[in-house]
Tab-separated table of C-alpha atoms in Angstrom:
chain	number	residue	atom	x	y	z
Q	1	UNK	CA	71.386	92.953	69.956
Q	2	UNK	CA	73.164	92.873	73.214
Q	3	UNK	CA	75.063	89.957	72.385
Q	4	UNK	CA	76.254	92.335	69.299
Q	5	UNK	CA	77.060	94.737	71.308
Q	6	UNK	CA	78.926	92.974	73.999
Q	7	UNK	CA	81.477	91.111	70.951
Q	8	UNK	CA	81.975	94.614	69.291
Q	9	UNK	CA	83.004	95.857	73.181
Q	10	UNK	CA	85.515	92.800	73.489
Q	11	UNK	CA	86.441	93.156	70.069
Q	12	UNK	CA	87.456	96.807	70.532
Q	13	UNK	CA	89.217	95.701	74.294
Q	14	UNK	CA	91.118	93.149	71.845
Q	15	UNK	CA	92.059	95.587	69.860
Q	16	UNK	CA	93.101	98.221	72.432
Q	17	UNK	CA	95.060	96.018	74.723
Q	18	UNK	CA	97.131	94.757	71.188
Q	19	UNK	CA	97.751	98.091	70.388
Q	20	UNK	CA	99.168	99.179	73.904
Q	21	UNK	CA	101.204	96.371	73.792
Q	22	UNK	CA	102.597	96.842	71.036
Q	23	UNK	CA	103.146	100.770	71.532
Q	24	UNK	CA	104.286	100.278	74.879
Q	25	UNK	CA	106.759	97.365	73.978
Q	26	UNK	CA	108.759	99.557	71.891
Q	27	UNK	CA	109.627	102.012	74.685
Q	28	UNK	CA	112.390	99.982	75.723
Q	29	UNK	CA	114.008	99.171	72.471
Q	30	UNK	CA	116.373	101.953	71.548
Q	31	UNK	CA	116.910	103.643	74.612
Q	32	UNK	CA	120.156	104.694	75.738
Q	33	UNK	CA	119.591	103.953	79.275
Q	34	UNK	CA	118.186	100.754	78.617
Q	35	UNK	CA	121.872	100.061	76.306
Q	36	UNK	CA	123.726	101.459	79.065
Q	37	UNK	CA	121.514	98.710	81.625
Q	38	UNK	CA	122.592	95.702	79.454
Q	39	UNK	CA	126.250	96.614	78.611
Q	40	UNK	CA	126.376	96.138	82.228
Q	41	UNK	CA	124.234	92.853	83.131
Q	42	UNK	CA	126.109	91.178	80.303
Q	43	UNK	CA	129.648	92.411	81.867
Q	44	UNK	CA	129.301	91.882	85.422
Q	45	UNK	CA	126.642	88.896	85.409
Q	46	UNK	CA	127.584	87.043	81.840
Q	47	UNK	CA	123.705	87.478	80.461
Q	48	UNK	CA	123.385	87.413	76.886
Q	49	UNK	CA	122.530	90.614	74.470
Q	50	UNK	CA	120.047	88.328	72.644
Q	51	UNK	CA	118.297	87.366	76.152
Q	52	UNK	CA	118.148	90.878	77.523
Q	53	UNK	CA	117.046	92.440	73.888
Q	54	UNK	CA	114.498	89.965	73.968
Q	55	UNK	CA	113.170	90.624	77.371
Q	56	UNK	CA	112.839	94.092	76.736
Q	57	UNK	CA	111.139	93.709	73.284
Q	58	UNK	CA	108.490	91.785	75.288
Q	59	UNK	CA	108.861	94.634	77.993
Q	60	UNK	CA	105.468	97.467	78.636
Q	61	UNK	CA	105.289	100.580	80.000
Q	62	UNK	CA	103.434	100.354	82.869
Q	63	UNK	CA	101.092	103.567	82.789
Q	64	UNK	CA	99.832	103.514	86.180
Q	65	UNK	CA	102.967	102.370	88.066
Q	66	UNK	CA	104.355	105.872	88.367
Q	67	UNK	CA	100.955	107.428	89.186
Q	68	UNK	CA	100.181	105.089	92.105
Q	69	UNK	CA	104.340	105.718	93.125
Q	70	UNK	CA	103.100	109.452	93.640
Q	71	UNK	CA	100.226	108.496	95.941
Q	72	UNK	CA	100.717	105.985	98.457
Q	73	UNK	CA	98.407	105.135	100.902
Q	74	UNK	CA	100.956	105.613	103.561
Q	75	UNK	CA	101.639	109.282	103.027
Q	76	UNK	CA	98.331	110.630	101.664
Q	77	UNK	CA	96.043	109.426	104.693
Q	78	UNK	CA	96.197	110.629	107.934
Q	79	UNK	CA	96.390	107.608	110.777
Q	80	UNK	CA	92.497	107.921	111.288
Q	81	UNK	CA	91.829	106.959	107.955
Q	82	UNK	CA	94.622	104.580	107.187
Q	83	UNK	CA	93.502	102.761	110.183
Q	84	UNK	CA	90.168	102.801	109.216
Q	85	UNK	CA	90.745	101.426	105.595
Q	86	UNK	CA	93.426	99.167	106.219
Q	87	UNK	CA	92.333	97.404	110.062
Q	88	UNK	CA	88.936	96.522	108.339
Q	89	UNK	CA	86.819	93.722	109.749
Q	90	UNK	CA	87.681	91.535	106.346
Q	91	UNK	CA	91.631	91.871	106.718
Q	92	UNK	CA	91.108	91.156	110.161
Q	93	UNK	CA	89.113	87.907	110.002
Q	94	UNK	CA	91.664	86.732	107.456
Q	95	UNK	CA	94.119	87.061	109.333
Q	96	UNK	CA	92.589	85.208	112.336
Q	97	UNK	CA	91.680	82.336	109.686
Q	98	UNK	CA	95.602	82.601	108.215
Q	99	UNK	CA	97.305	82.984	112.298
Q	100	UNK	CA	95.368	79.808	113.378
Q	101	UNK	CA	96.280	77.463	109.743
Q	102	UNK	CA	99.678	78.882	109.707
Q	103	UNK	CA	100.144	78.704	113.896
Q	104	UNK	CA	102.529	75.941	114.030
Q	105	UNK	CA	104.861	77.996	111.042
Q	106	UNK	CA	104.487	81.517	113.119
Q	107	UNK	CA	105.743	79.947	116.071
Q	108	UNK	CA	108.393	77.787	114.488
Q	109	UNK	CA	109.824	80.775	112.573
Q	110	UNK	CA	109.029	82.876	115.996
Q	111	UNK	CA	111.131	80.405	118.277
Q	112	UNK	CA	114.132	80.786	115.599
Q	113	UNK	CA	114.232	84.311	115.006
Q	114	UNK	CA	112.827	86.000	118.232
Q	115	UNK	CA	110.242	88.026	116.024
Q	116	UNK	CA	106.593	87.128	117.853
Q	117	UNK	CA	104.560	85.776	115.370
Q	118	UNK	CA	101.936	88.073	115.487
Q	119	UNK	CA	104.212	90.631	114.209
Q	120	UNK	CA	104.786	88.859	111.012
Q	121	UNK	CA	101.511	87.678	110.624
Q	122	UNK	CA	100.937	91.789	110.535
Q	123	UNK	CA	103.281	91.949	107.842
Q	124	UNK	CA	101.707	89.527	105.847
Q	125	UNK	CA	98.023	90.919	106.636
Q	126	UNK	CA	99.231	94.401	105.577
Q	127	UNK	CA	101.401	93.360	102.529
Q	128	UNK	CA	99.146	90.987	100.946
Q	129	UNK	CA	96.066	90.468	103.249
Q	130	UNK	CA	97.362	87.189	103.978
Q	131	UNK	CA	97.391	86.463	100.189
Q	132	UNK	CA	94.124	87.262	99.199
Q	133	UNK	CA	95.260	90.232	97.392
Q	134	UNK	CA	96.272	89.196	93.936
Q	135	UNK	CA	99.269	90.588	92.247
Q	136	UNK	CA	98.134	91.674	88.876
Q	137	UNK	CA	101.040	93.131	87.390
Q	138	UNK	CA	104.582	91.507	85.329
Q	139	UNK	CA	107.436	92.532	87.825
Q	140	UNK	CA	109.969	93.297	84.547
Q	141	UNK	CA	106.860	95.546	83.492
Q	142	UNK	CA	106.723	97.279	86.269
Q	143	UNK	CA	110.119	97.729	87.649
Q	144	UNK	CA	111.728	98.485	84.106
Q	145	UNK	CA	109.266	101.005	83.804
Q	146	UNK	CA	110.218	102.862	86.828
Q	147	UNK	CA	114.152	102.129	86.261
Q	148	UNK	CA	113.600	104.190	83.235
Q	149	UNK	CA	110.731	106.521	82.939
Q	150	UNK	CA	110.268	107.282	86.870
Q	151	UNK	CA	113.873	109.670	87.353
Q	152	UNK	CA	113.128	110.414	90.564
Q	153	UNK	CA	114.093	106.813	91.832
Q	154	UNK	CA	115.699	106.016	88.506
Q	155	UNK	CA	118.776	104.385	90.253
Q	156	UNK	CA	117.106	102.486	92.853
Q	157	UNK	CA	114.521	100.997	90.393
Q	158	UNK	CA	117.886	100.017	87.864
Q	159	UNK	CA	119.516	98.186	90.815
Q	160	UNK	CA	115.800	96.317	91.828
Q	161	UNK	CA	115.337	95.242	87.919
Q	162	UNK	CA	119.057	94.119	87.801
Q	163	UNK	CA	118.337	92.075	90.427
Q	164	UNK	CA	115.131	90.502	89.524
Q	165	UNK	CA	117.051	89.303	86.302
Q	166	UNK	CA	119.293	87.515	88.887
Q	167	UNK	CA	116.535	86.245	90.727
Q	168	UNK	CA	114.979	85.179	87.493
Q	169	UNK	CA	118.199	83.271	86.685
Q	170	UNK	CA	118.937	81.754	90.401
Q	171	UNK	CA	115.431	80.181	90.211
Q	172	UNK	CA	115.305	79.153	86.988
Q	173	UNK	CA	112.178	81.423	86.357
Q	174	UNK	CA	110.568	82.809	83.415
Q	175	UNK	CA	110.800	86.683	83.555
Q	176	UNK	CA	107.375	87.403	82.353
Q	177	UNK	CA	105.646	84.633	84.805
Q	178	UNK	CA	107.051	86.577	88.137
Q	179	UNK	CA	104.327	88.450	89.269
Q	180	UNK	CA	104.193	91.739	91.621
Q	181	UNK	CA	102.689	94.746	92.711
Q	182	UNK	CA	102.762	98.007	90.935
Q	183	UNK	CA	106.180	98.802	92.813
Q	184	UNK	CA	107.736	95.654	91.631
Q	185	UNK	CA	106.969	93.839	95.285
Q	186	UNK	CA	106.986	90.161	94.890
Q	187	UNK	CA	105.483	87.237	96.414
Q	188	UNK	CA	103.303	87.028	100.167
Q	189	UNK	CA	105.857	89.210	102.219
Q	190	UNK	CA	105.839	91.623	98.958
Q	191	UNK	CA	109.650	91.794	99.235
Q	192	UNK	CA	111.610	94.265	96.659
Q	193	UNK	CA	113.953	91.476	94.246
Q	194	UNK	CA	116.798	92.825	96.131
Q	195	UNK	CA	115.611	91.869	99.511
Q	196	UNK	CA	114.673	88.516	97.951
Q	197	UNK	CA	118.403	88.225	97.370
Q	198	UNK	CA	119.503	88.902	100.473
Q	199	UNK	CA	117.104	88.170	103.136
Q	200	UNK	CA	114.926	85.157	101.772
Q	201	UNK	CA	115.341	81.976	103.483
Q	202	UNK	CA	113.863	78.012	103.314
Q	203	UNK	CA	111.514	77.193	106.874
Q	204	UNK	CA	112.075	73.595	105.376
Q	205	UNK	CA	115.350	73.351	104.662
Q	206	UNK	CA	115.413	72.828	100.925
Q	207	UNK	CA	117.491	74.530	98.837
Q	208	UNK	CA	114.776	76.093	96.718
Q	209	UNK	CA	113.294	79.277	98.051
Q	210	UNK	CA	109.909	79.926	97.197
Q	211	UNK	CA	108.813	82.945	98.902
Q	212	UNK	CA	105.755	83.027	96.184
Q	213	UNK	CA	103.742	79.640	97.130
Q	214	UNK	CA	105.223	78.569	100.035
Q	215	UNK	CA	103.752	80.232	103.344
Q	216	UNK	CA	106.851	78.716	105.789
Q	217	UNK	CA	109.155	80.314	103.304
Q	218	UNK	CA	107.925	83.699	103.148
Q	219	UNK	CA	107.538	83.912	107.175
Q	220	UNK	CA	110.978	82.800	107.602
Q	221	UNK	CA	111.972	85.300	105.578
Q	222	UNK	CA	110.185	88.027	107.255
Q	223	UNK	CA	111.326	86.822	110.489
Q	224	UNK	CA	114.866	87.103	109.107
Q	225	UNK	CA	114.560	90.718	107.490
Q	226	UNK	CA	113.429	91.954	111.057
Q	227	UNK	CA	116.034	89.992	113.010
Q	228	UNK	CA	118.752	91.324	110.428
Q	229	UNK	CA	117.491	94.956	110.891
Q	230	UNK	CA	118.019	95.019	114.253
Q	231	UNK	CA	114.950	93.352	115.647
Q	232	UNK	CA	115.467	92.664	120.177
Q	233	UNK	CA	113.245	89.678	121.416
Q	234	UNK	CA	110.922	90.692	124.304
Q	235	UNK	CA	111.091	94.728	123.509
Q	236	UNK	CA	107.686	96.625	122.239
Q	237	UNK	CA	107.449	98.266	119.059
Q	238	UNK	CA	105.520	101.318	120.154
Q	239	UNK	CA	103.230	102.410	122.686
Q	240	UNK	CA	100.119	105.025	122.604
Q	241	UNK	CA	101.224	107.224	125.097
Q	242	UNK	CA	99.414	110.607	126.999
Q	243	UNK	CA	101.266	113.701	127.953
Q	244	UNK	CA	100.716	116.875	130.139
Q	245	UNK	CA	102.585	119.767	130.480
Q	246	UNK	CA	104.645	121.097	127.379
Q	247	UNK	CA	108.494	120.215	128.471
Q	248	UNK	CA	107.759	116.794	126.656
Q	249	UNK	CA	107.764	118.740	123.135
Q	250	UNK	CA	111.412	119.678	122.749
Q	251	UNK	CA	110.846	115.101	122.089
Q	252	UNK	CA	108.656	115.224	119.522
Q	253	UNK	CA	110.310	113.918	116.162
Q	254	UNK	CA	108.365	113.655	112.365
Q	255	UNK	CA	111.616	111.439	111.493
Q	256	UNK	CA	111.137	108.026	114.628
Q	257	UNK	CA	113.796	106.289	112.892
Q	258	UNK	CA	116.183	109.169	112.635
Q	259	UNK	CA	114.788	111.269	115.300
Q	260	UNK	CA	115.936	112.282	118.931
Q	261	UNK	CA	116.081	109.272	120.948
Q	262	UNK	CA	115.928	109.289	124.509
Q	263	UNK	CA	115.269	107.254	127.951
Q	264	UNK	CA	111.376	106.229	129.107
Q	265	UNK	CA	112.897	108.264	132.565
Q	266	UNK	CA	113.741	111.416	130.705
Q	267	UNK	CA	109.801	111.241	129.266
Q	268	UNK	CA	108.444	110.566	131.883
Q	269	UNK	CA	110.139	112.980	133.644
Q	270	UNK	CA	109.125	115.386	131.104
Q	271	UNK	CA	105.465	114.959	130.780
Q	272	UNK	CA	104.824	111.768	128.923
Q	273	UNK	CA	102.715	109.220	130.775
Q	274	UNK	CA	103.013	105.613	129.559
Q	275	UNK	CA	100.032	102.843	130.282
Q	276	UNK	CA	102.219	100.118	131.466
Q	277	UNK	CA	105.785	99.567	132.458
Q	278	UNK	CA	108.623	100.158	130.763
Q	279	UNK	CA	111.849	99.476	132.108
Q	280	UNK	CA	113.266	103.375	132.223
Q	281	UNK	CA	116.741	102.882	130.844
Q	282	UNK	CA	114.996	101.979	127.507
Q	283	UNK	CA	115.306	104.357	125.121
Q	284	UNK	CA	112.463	105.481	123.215
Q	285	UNK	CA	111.323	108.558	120.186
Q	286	UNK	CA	108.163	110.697	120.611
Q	287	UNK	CA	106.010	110.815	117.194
Q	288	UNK	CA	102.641	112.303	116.245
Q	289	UNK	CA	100.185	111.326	114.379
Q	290	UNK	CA	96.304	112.267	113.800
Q	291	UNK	CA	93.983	109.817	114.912
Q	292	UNK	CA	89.956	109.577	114.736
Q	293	UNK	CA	90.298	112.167	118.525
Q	294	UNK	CA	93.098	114.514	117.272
Q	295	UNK	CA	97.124	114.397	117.609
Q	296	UNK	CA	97.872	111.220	119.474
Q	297	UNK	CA	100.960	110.919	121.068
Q	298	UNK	CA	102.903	107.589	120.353
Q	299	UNK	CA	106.337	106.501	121.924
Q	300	UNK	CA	108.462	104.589	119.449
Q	301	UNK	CA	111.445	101.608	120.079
Q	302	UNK	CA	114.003	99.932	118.628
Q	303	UNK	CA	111.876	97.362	116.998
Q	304	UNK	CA	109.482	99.941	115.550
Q	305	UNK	CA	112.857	101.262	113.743
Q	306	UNK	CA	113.193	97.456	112.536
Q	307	UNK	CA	109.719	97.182	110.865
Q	308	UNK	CA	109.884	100.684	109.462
Q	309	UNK	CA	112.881	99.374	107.590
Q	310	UNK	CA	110.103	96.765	105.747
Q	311	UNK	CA	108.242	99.953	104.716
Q	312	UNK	CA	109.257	103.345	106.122
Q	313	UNK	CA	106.412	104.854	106.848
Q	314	UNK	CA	104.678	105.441	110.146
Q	315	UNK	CA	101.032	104.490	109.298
Q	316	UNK	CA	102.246	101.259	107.733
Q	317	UNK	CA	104.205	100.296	111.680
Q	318	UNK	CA	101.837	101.219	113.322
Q	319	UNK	CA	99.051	98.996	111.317
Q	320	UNK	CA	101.514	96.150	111.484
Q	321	UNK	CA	101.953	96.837	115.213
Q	322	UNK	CA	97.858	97.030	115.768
Q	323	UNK	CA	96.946	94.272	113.309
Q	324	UNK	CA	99.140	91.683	114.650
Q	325	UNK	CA	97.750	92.831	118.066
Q	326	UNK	CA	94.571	92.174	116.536
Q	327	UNK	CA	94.560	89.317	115.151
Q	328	UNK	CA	96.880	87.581	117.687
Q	329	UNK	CA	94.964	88.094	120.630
Q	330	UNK	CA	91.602	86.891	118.314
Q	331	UNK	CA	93.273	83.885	117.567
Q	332	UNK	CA	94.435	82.903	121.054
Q	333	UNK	CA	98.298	84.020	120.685
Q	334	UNK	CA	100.285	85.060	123.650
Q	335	UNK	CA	101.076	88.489	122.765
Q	336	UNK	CA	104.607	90.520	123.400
Q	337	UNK	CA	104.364	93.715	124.804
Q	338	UNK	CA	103.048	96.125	122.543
């Protein structure tokens, strides 16, 4: 009888899943925007009608994408909580396991670019916790469905699915066989196709960039987004920081990356005590955030501007920031200033 059961349950999963498929396919068949999408890749990149109709015949709707686009973790936790979920004791002894197989590649890749590699390794931990999170959905499926059912980033998603139809093409890839998160992320640094584009590079030389399978690959390429965004060897990325007095608040930004920046002398000078040195001519933003104790105080640099760039929000730098730290220092790294 349970046997029974359990075929009439897959049965009716069969069943289902064909029937979404076939529902969902049709979304992107006769859809103006979708005409508009391909009168354009077939003028400006020379694809074919029958290639893109076919892609998009083949195309779902991906019904959770745009829920889980409402909700990240970033925004909807407070630090304390962020912290807690994401710095976990499994994501932490991966990433001690990954940092000491993948030492000699974080150091090559740190000696080229400047980035210390226990900052990327915190990229990769936080991304794809260091690629033991799977990536369970079809990029096109994704990223179509948010270039045309998501308006809200409707342009931006247009742009990322045009170019994952040139990365498709560059690397001789099958569409449907590129594989992402629910935002259309792809590969270990869980880099948007655009970024692929532009900032991918080869740790081995070869012409063929793989930042899906091959580790060397994907932390050269992290190492080159940072560099490219402004990254400055031997500078800290932020710094939990204690204040007294109330002259220090006029600082205080919600926006680091766009915020009021000023001299480490003109905090101090104002109230804000920092744990070690910093060279006073460096200039620095004052952020919030609410932590496990209350509002902690955090001072912000140029590089935390540079990794915020990867994924602007403030939780997400700051568990890059602490991770690496982490891990690093677990694995027997020498550590950059924080």
């Amino acid at each position: 009888m349970k046997k029974l059961i359990f075929f009439i349950f897959l049965l009716s999963l069969t069943i289902f899943t064909k029937s979404y498929a076939e529902l969902t396919s049709g979304m992107f068949i006769n859809n103006p925007d979708v005409d508009v999408f391909v009168e354009r890749m077939v003028r400006q990149h020379g694809f074919s009608k029958e290639y893109m109709y076919d892609v998009f015949s083949k195309t779902m709707h991906s019904g959770f994408t745009p829920k889980y686009m409402n909700k990240p973790a970033e925004t909807v936790n407070t630090w304390a909580s962020y912290r807690k979920n994401m710095l976990n004791d499994i994501r932490i002894n991966y990433g001690v396991k990954y940092f000491k197989e993948h030492k000699y590649e974080l150091l090559k890749a740190q000696n080229q670019y400047g980035v210390p590699a226990h900052i990327i390794s915190g990229i990769i931990g936080m991304e794809t916790n260091y690629g033991n999170s799977p990536m369970r959905f079809r990029a096109v499926d994704s990223i179509a469905t948010l270039a045309f059912y998501y308006p809200r980033r409707a342009e931006y998603f247009q742009r990322e699915l045009e170019a994952l139809f040139l990365f498709a093409k560059k690397t001789d890839t099958n569409i449907f066989d590129i594989k992402s998160s629910y935002a259309g992320a792809i590969g270990i640094p869980q880099f948007m196709p655009s970024n692929v584009l532009t900032y991918a590079v080869s740790g081995t030389g070869d012409k063929h960039i793989d930042i899906i399978n091959n580790h060397l690959d994907a932390l050269y390429s992290v190492a080159n987004f940072l560099k490219r965004k402004g990254w400055k060897t031997g500078e800290p990325v932020s710094i939990k920081v204690q204040v007294k007095g109330n002259k220090f608040n006029k600082y205080v930004t919600e926006t680091p990356c766009n915020g009021y920046k000023v001299t480490v002398e003109t905090l101090k000078k104002s109230g804000v005590v920092f744990p070690f040195q910093v060279p006073d001519e460096t200039k620095a933003i004052l952020f919030t955030v609410q932590g496990a104790g209350g509002k902690e105080y955090h001072a912000a640099f140029n590089n935390f501007c540079a990794v915020y760039r990867y994924n602007p929000s403030i939780h997400y730098v700051l568990g890059v920031n602490y991770l690496g730290n982490i891990v690093g220092s677990r694995a027997g790294a020498s550590l950059y200033p924080r």
